Amino acid sequence: MLFTVRHARPSETLAVSELAVRTFPLACPPTLERAHIDTYIRENLSPTHFDAHIGHPEHDVLVATVGPEILGYALVLFGADGSPSPGLGVTLNPAGLLSKCYMDPKVHGTKAGASLLVAAEERARERHAEGLWLNTNAHNIRAQRFYRKHGFSRVGDIDFVVGGIVHRDPVFEKRV
Ligand SMILES: CC(C)(COP(=O)(O)OP(=O)(O)OC[C@H]1O[C@@H](n2cnc3c(N)ncnc32)[C@H](O)[C@@H]1OP(=O)(O)O)[C@@H](O)C(=O)NCCC(=O)NCCS
């Protein structure tokens, strides 16, 4: 399957939000209660949130499409919003935050996620960042394998809050 990755259009925020709502739970540990996941979704993944990201000059919302269908999305933050706090272990400066990277489950395992990573790295180069950093849940072994396979290295840890519950997530970075 050939994926095209491009910037999301303002008219697509509902579709991106729906994909985000469907896929966010896949990155959460099985022990996390649905109520906490729903709180995170309400506070971060609505069409209004994606509208704001698309309108922000230092945020990129990328979508992986096949024809008219959106089958994946990435959210990359540059500038102050993407800048890692000291102490996370990130060595690249400036670095963009790959805040979200999600594919529709029907294409998991097809290597489709790589197309999002390639596009996010391209954006980082275009924005003159040294690289990208990200965090992923400690139990999300599939994602960690995916990022390592594509050249990310573990550099530290971060407290990541989902619906009021603090998770100690591994932090990864990659020079672009
Ligand atoms: C992480 C993700 C973007 C990777 O995209 P992808 O197109 O599936 O990537 P790949 O095809 O290269 O697969 C990555 C790994 O997942 C494994 N995997 C793929 N599909 C799977 C499935 N249905 N069930 C279990 N494992 C699967 C593969 O074995 C592969 O590992 P390998 O290369 O060592 O064999 C995608 O799986 C995804 O959206 N996952 C859910 C959301 C998520 O966790 N996002 C990251 C948040 S930080």
XYZ file of C-alpha atoms and ligand atoms in Angstrom:
224
model
C 0.000 0.000 0.000
C 1.433 3.373 -1.000
C 0.941 6.109 1.590
C 1.062 9.814 0.891
C 2.014 11.933 3.898
C 1.013 15.597 3.863
C -0.141 18.358 6.177
C -3.672 17.948 7.512
C -6.169 20.432 6.110
C -8.402 22.550 8.358
C -11.401 20.682 6.916
C -9.930 17.386 8.213
C -9.762 18.104 11.943
C -12.828 15.980 12.676
C -11.370 13.000 10.789
C -7.982 13.395 12.509
C -9.634 13.721 15.905
C -11.723 10.590 15.293
C -8.585 8.654 14.348
C -6.778 10.032 17.414
C -9.648 9.047 19.728
C -9.736 5.519 18.279
C -5.985 4.937 18.419
C -4.838 6.707 21.608
C -5.987 3.797 23.854
C -3.705 1.454 21.877
C -0.662 3.220 23.317
C -1.927 3.037 26.923
C -1.124 0.249 29.380
C -3.959 -2.265 29.820
C -4.175 -1.389 33.525
C -5.116 2.254 32.861
C -8.802 2.831 33.562
C -10.939 3.988 30.662
C -12.036 7.090 32.620
C -8.442 8.385 32.706
C -8.010 7.734 28.994
C -11.269 9.586 28.295
C -10.104 12.575 30.337
C -6.882 12.762 28.320
C -8.822 12.480 25.059
C -11.235 15.249 26.102
C -8.384 17.542 27.127
C -6.082 16.928 24.127
C -7.612 15.236 21.096
C -10.802 17.093 20.109
C -11.276 18.696 16.676
C -10.762 22.057 18.418
C -7.339 20.934 19.640
C -6.336 19.857 16.139
C -7.682 23.135 14.728
C -5.356 24.962 17.107
C -2.377 22.772 16.120
C -2.999 23.316 12.407
C -3.205 27.062 12.984
C -0.037 27.174 15.085
C 3.070 28.261 13.168
C 5.383 25.868 15.054
C 3.148 22.770 15.083
C 2.788 20.249 12.265
C -0.156 17.866 11.923
C 0.774 15.271 9.313
C -1.604 12.698 7.865
C -0.825 9.441 6.081
C -3.411 8.874 3.387
C -4.350 6.328 0.773
C -6.628 8.089 -1.669
C -9.195 10.020 0.374
C -8.732 7.879 3.501
C -6.679 9.122 6.483
C -4.961 6.055 7.950
C -2.421 7.676 10.253
C -1.382 10.950 11.793
C 1.564 12.549 13.527
C 1.737 15.701 15.619
C 5.140 17.374 15.795
C 5.819 20.380 18.011
C 8.697 22.770 17.470
C 9.729 25.956 19.261
C 8.903 26.384 22.942
C 6.128 23.737 22.936
C 8.463 21.049 21.609
C 11.512 21.975 23.570
C 12.544 19.268 26.083
C 12.907 20.255 29.724
C 16.415 19.942 31.123
C 16.933 16.604 32.814
C 15.072 14.437 30.305
C 18.314 13.313 28.720
C 17.706 14.885 25.313
C 21.026 16.006 23.857
C 19.813 17.510 20.567
C 19.230 21.252 20.506
C 16.988 22.460 19.058
C 14.829 19.355 18.994
C 11.217 18.900 17.912
C 8.809 16.762 19.918
C 7.120 13.915 18.060
C 4.097 14.237 20.295
C 1.858 11.731 18.487
C 2.450 9.000 15.907
C -0.507 6.737 15.312
C -1.650 4.438 12.521
C -5.063 2.897 12.035
C -4.959 -0.683 13.419
C -5.968 -2.073 10.048
C -2.518 -1.145 8.702
C -0.403 -2.021 11.753
C 2.461 -4.287 10.798
C 2.543 -3.072 7.204
C 5.529 -0.731 7.808
C 3.150 2.176 7.139
C 4.227 3.983 10.320
C 7.633 4.536 8.745
C 6.088 6.984 6.265
C 4.986 9.224 9.157
C 8.435 9.101 10.748
C 10.151 9.970 7.478
C 7.841 12.979 7.036
C 8.291 14.139 10.655
C 12.072 13.943 10.260
C 11.831 15.914 7.032
C 9.866 18.635 8.842
C 12.525 18.730 11.557
C 15.235 19.276 8.947
C 13.170 21.965 7.225
C 12.744 23.717 10.562
C 16.478 23.493 11.249
C 16.102 21.220 14.268
C 18.976 18.881 15.124
C 16.521 16.063 15.697
C 13.334 14.712 17.207
C 12.545 13.439 20.681
C 9.543 11.563 22.033
C 8.227 9.553 24.931
C 6.187 6.385 24.854
C 4.578 4.298 27.557
C 6.951 1.857 29.238
C 4.547 -1.003 28.435
C 4.260 -0.047 24.766
C 6.923 -2.482 23.601
C 5.700 -2.446 20.000
C 6.183 1.309 19.700
C 9.581 1.174 21.400
C 10.700 -1.517 18.945
C 9.339 0.588 16.089
C 11.264 3.705 17.174
C 14.511 1.826 17.833
C 14.226 0.146 14.444
C 14.078 3.606 12.896
C 17.153 4.949 14.665
C 15.823 6.407 17.927
C 17.850 5.791 21.112
C 16.685 5.797 24.699
C 18.146 8.780 26.535
C 16.102 9.238 29.709
C 12.665 9.281 31.324
C 9.763 11.699 31.751
C 6.646 11.877 33.918
C 3.699 11.794 31.502
C 0.226 12.444 32.874
C -2.818 10.690 31.404
C -6.064 11.749 33.036
C -4.377 12.583 36.326
C -2.314 9.378 36.474
C 1.466 9.874 36.267
C 3.391 7.408 34.109
C 7.183 7.179 34.041
C 7.810 7.005 30.272
C 11.080 6.276 28.486
C 12.398 9.172 26.372
C 13.979 8.645 22.940
C 15.777 10.946 20.525
C 17.063 10.780 16.958
C 19.382 13.102 15.103
C 18.022 14.088 11.702
C 3.698 2.231 16.450
C 3.096 2.286 15.043
C 2.947 3.732 14.583
C 4.043 1.535 14.106
O 3.509 1.540 12.794
P 3.477 0.187 11.938
O 3.128 0.553 10.551
O 2.619 -0.807 12.613
O 5.000 -0.232 12.011
P 5.653 -1.609 11.618
O 4.845 -2.310 10.556
O 7.063 -1.312 11.331
O 5.514 -2.473 12.937
C 6.173 -2.139 14.132
C 6.286 -3.330 15.030
O 4.993 -3.663 15.564
C 4.740 -5.072 15.419
N 3.357 -5.202 15.017
C 2.864 -4.727 13.912
N 1.539 -5.006 13.828
C 1.224 -5.660 14.900
C 0.014 -6.205 15.378
N -1.138 -6.122 14.701
N 0.045 -6.794 16.561
C 1.192 -6.878 17.254
N 2.372 -6.382 16.834
C 2.386 -5.793 15.673
C 5.639 -5.573 14.336
O 6.094 -6.878 14.716
C 6.752 -4.569 14.264
O 7.902 -4.992 14.915
P 9.106 -5.662 14.075
O 9.478 -4.700 12.989
O 10.162 -5.856 15.090
O 8.534 -6.917 13.529
C 1.709 1.583 14.982
O 1.858 0.233 15.289
C 0.686 2.195 15.895
O 0.004 3.142 15.518
N 0.527 1.633 17.118
C -0.502 2.043 18.053
C -0.282 3.444 18.590
C 1.065 3.657 19.216
O 1.499 2.917 20.077
N 1.703 4.753 18.785
C 2.946 5.195 19.337
C 2.665 6.073 20.502
S 4.151 6.678 21.220
